[in-house]
Short mmCIF file of C-alpha atoms and ligand atoms in Angstrom, two decimals:
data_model
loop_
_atom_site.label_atom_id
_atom_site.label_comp_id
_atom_site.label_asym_id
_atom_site.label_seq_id
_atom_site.Cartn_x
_atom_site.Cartn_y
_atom_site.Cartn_z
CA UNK A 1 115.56 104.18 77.52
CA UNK A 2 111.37 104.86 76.98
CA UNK A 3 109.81 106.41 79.78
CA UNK A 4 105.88 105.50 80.02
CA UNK A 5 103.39 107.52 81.28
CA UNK A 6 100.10 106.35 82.95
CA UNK A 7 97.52 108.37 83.61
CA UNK A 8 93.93 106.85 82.23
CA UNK A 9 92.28 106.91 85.35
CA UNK A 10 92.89 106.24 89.19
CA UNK A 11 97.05 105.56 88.61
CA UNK A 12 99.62 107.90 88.25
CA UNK A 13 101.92 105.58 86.81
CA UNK A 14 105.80 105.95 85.47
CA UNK A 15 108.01 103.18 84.01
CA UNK A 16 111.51 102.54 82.17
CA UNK A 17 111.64 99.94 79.99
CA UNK A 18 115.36 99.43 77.34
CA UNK A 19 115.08 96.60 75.01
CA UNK A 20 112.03 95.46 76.30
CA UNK A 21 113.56 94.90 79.93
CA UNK A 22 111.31 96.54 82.76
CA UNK A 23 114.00 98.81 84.64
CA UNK A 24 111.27 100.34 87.34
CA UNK A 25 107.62 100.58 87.36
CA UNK A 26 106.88 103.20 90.62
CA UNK A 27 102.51 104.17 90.85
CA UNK A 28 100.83 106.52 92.97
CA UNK A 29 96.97 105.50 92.96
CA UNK A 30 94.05 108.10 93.82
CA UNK A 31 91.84 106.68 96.54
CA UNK A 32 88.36 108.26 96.91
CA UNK A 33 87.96 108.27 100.84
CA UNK A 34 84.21 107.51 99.83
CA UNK A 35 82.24 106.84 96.46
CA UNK A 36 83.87 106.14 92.99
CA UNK A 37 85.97 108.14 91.26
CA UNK A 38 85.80 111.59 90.54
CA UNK A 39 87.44 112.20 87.46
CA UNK A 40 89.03 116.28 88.82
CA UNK A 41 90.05 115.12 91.88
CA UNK A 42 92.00 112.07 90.38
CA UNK A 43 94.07 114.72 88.06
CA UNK A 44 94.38 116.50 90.89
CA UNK A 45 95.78 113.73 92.16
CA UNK A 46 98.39 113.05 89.30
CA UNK A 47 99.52 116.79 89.30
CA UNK A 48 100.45 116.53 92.86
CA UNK A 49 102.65 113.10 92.94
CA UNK A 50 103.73 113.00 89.12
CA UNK A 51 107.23 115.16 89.64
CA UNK A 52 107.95 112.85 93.20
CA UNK A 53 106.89 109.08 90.91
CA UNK A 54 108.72 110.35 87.79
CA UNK A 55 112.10 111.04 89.39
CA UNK A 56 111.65 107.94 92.09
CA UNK A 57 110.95 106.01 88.98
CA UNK A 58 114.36 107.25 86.91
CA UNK A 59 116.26 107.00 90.09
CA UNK A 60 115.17 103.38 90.35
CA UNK A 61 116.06 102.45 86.84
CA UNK A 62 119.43 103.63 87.51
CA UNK A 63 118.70 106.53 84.28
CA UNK A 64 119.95 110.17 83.57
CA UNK A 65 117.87 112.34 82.09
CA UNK A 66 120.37 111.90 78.80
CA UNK A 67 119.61 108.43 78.56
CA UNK A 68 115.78 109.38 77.91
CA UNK A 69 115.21 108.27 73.86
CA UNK A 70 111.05 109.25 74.04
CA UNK A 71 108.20 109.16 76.38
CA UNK A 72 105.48 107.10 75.45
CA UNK A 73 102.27 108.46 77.60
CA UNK A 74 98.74 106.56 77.55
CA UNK A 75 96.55 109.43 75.95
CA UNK A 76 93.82 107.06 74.76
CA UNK A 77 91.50 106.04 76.00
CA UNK A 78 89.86 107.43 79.40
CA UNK A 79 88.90 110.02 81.83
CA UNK A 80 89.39 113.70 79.97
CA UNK A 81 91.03 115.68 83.23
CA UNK A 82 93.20 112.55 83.69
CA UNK A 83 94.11 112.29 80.40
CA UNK A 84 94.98 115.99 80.31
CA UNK A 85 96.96 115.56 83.67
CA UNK A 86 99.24 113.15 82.14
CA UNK A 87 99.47 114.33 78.20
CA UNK A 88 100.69 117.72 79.74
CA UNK A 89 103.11 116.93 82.52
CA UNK A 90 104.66 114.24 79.43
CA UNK A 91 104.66 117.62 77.11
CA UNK A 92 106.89 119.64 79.61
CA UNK A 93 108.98 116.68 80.38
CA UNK A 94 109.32 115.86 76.54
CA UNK A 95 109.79 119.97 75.33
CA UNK A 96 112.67 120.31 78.77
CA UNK A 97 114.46 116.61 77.22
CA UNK A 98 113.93 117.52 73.81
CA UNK A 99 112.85 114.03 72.85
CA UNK A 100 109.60 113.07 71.12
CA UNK A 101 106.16 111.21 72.42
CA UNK A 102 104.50 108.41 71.51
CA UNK A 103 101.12 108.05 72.22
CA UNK A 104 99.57 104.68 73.27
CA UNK A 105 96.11 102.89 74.07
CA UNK A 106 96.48 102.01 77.35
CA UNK A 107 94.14 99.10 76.32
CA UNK A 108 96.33 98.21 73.80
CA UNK A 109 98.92 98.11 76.52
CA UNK A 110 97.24 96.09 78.67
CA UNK A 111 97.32 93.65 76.28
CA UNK A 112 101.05 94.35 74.91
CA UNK A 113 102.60 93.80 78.35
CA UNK A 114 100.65 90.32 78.55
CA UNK A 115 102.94 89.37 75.45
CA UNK A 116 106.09 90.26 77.22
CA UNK A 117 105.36 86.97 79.34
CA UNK A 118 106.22 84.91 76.26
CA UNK A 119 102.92 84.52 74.14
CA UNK A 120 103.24 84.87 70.40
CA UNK A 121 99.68 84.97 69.06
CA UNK A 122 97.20 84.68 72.01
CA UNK A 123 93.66 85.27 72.52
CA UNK A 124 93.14 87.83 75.16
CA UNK A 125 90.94 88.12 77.99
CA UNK A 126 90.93 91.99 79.25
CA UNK A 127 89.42 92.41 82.57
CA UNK A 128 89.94 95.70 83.80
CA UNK A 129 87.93 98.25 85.83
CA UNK A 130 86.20 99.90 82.55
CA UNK A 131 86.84 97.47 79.84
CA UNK A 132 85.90 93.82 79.44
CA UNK A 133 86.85 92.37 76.09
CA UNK A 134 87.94 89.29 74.47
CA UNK A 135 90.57 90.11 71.99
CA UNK A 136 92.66 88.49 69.37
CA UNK A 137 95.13 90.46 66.65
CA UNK A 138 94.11 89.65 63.01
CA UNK A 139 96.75 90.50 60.07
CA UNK A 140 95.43 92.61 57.13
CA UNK A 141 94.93 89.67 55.15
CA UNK A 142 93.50 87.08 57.02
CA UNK A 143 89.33 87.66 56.70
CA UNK A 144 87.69 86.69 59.70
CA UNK A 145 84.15 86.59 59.89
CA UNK A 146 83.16 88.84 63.06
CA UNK A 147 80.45 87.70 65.71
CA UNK A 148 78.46 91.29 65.22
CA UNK A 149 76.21 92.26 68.13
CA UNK A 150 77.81 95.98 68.44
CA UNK A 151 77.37 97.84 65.02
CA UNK A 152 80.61 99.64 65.92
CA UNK A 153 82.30 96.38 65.61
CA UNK A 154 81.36 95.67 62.10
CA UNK A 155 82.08 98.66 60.69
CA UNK A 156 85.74 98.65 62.28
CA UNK A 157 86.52 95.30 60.80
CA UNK A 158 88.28 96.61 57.84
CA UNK A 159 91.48 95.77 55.99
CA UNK A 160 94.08 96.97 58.51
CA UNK A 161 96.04 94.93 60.84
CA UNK A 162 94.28 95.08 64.09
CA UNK A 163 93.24 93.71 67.40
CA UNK A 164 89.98 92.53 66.91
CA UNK A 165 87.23 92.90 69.36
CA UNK A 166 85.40 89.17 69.36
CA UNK A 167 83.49 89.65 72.71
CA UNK A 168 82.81 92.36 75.22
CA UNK A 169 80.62 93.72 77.83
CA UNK A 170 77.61 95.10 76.91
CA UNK A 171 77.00 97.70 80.03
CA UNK A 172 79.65 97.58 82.70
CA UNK A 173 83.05 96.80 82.78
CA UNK A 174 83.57 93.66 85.14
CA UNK A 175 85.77 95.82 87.76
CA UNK A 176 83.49 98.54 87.64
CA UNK A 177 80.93 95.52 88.67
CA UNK A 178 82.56 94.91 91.65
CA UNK A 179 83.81 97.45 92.84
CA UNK A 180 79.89 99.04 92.84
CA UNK A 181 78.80 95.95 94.47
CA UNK A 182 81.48 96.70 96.66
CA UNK A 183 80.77 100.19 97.57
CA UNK A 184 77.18 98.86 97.95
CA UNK A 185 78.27 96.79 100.92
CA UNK A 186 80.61 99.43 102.37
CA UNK A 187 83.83 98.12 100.83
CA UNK A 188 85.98 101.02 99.47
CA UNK A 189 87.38 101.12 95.87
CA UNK A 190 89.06 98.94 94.76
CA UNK A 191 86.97 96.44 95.76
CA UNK A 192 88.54 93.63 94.05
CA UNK A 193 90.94 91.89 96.24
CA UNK A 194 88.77 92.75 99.52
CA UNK A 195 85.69 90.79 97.91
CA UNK A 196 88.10 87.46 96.96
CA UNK A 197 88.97 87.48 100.35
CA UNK A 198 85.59 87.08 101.40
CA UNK A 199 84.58 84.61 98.40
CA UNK A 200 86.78 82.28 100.23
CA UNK A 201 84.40 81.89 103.38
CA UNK A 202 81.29 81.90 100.81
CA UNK A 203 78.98 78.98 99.38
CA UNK A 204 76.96 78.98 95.74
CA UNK A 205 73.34 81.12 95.34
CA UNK A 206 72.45 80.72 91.46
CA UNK A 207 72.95 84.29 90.45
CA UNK A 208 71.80 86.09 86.48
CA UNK A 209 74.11 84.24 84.38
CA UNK A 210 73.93 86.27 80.88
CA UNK A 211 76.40 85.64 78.27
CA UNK A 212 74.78 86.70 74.92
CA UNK A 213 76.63 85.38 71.72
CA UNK A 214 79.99 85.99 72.29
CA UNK A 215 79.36 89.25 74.73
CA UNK A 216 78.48 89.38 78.70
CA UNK A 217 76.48 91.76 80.68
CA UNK A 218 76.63 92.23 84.42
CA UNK A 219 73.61 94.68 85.23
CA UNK A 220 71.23 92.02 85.70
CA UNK A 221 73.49 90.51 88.07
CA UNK A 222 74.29 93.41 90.11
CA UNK A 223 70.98 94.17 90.51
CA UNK A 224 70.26 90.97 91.75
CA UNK A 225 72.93 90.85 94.06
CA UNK A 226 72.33 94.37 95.70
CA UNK A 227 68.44 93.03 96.08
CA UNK A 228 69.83 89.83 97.68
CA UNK A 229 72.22 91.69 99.90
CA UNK A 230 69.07 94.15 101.35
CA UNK A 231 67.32 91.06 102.08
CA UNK A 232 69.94 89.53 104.10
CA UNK A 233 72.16 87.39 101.98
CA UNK A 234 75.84 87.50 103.25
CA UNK A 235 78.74 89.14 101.54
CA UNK A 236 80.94 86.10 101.69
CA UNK A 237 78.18 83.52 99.79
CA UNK A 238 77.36 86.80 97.55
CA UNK A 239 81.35 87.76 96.58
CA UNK A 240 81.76 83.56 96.18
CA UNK A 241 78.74 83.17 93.86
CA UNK A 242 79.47 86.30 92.28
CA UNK A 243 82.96 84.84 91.20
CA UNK A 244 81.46 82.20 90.25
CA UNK A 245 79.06 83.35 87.66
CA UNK A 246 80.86 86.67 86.26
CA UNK A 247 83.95 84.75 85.69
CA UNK A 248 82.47 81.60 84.22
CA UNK A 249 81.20 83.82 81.68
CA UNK A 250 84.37 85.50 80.70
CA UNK A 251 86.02 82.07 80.74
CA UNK A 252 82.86 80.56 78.23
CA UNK A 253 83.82 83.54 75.76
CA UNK A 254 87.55 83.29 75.86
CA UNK A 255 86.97 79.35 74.77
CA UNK A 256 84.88 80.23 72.38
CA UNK A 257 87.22 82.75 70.58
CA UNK A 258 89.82 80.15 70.87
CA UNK A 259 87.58 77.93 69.02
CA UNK A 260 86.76 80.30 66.27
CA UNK A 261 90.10 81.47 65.85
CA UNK A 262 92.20 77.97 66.41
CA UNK A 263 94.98 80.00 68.43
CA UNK A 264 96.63 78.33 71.16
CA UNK A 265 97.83 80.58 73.62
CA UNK A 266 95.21 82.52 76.24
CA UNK A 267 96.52 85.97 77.87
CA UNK A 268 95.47 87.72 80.64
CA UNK A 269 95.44 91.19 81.38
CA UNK A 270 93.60 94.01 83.06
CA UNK A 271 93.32 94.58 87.36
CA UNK A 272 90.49 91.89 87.49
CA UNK A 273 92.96 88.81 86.61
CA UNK A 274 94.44 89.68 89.54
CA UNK A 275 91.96 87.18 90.88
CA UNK A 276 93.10 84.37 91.70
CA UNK A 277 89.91 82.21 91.11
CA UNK A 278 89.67 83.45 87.54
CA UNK A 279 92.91 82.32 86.86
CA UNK A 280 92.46 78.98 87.84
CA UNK A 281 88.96 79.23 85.86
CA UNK A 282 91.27 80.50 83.10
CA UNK A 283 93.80 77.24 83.55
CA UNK A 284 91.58 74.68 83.76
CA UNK A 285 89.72 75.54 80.65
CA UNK A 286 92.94 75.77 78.83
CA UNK A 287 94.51 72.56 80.08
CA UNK A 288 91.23 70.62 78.87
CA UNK A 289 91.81 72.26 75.29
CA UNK A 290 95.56 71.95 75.22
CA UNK A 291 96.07 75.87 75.52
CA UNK A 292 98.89 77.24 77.30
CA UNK A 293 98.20 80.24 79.54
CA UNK A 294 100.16 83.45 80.26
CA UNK A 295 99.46 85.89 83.09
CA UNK A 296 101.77 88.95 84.37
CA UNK A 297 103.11 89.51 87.66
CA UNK A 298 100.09 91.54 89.53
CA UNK A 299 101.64 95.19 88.67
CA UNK A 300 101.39 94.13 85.46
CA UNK A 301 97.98 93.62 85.21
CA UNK A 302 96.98 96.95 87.19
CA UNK A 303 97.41 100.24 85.64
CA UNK A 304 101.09 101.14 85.48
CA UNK A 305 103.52 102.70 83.37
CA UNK A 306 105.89 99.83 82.86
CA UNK A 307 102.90 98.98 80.10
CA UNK A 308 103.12 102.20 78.49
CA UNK A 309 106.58 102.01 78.27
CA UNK A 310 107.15 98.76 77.36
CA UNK A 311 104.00 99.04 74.14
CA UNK A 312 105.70 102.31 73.75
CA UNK A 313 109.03 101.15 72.79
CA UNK A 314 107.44 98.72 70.22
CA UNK A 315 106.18 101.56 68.86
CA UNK A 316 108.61 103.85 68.75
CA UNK A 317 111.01 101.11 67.09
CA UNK A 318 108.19 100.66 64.26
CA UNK A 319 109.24 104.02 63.70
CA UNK A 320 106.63 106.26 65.26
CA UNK A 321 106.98 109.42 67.03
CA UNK A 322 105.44 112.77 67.31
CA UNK A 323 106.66 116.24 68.56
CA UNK A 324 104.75 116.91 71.30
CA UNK A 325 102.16 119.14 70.04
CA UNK A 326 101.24 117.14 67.25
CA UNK A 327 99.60 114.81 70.65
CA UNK A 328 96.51 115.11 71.53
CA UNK A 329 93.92 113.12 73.85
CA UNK A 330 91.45 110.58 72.75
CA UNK A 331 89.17 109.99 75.53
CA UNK A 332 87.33 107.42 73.26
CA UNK A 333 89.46 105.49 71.41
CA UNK A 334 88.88 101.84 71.11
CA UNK A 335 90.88 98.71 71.10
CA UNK A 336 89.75 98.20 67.35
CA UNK A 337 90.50 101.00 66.19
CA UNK A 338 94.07 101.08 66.44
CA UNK A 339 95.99 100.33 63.52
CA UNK A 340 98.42 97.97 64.31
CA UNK A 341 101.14 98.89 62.34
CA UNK A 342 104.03 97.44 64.98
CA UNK A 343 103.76 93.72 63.95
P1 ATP B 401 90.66 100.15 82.37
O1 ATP B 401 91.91 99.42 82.01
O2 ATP B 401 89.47 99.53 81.79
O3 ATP B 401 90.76 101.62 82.12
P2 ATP B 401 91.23 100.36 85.14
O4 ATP B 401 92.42 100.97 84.59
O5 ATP B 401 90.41 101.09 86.12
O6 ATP B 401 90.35 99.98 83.93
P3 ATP B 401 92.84 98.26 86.30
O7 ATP B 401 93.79 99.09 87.11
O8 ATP B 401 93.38 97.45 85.19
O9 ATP B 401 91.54 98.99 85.79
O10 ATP B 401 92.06 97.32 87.32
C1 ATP B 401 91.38 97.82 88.44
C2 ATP B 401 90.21 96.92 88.71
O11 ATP B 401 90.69 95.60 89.06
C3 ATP B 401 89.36 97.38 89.88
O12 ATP B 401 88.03 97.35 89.45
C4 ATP B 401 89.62 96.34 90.96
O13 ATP B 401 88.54 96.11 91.83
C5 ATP B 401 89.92 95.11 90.13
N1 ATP B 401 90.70 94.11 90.88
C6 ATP B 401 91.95 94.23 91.39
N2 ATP B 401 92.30 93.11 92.05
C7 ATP B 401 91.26 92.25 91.97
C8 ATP B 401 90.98 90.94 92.47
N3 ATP B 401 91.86 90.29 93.19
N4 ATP B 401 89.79 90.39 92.17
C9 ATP B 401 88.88 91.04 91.41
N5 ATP B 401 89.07 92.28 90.93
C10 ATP B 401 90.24 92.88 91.20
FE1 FE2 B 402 93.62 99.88 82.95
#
């Protein structure tokens, strides 16, 4: 069995995961009582619950500590102290089992565990807390000509098999969006699912719609918003409109990358699709280009370790492994930067 480790941000996650079967997924999430995240207190957090998630999460699976092949742990990419949190506890666990570690993205296994829902080649919409991207995997020798706002981008467009970055945000991450619209109106983090709730009692105000090429931005709304709120404007017409407009956007970009890149299949991942609006936003626009559409089960889309796991066992069967002190963090690493040497 592979053991994953989550431990990016908020979510101390563990899963088990044999022949890419999901044998227990157990999370323990840091809640700020107030405010966002504070990236100590969250490993604080993990240090405290991971011993208690770890063995609730092998007792669940039904697996002995000699039935442990490798833990995979998300060391890329992140908050540092989280990062550090989880890298270490998966060190002692690995060193005590005498079994190697495989690092993942956790980006990268947002978008894996989207796959294990049947899609072969999709186009993926990521909508997480920190990351909003459109993605799509490209083979080594396939050239495809890259829509090139972010100079980052271009450069990383080389020869390799990788997943390809075709549109992103270009300040905040769409959860990060609302959940500091959220805090703004005195909704705790996560903000998320309170905010849908209240979309449902809301009506349309035109909000800052700004989709630029094939990339989004979400200040200009959020400022708007907060300036509407002050003067008066409800939550409820403000969380529906919001919808509306952030996740129009996402959906305009996702067609358009199925366009360019004639795939067929659309995946979700990331907390944000979670939504239920944007995934009917998601199905409608595929049903009227004859796309099918694949979304994971909600703890699927959150952060959890059944991801880590489950990417991690790909990995590990494509033959890589590392002792444990060859792993270090990568606080930074990017979707597109990963070599993607599993397919
Ligand atoms: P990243 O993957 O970029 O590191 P993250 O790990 O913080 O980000 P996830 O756990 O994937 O993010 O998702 C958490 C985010 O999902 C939060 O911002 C939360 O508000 C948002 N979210 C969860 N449920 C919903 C919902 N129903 N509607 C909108 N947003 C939601
Ligand atoms: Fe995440």
């Amino acid at each position: 069995m592979i053991i994953g480790i989550e431990t990016t941000a908020h979510t101390f996650g563990v899963g088990v995961v044999h022949n890419g079967k999901i044998f227990a997924n157990v999370k323990d999430m840091y809640k700020p009582l107030s405010g966002g995240i504070i990236p100590n207190k969250s490993a604080e957090h993990h240090k405290l619950v991971a011993d208690n998630v770890w063995n609730d999460a092998l007792s669940k699976a039904g697996c002995s500590d000699s039935d442990i092949t490798a833990i995979a742990v998300s060391n890329a990419p992140g908050l540092a102290p989280c990062l550090h949190a989880g890298l270490n506890f998966a060190k002692l666990k690995a060193k005590l089992l005498g079994v190697p570690l495989v690092p993942v993205n956790h980006c990268i296994a947002h978008l894996e565990i989207g796959q294990s829902v049947g899609a072969s080649d999709p186009v993926l919409l990521y909508a997480s807390g920190a990351n909003t991207q459109i993605i799509a995997y490209t083979a080594a020798s396939k050239s495809h000509r890259m829509p090139s706002s972010l100079k980052n981008r271009e450069k990383l467009a080389g020869a390799s098999s990788k997943y390809r970055v075709f549109g992103e945000t270009l300040d905040l991450g769409v959860g990060n969006f609302i959940d500091t619209f959220g805090r703004h109106v005195g909704i705790p983090f996560p903000a998320g699912p309170a905010l849908e709730g209240k979309a449902k009692n809301g009506k349309y105000i035109e909000l800052p719609y700004s989709i630029k090429g094939m990339d989004v931005s979400f200040s200009g709304m959020q400022t708007k918003m907060k300036q509407l709120f002050d003067k008066g404007v409800s939550v409820e017409d403000l969380a529906f409109s919001m919808q509306e407009t952030a996740f129009a956007m996402l959906v305009e970009a996702s067609e358009r990358a199925l366009a360019h890149t004639g795939k067929t299949e659309l995946v979700l991942g990331g907390g944000v699709a979670c939504n239920s609006r944007l995934q009917e936003m998601c199905r409608l626009m595929c049903e009227s280009r004859g796309v099918k559409m694949f979304c994971p089960a909600k703890e699927f889309l959150v952060d959890n370790g059944a991801m880590i796991a489950y990417t991690g066992e790909l990995l590990f069967n494509s033959g890589i492994k590392k002792k444990p002190e060859d792993v270090e963090i990568n606080a930074r690493e990017r979707t597109d930067m990963v070599d993607v040497s599993w397919k």
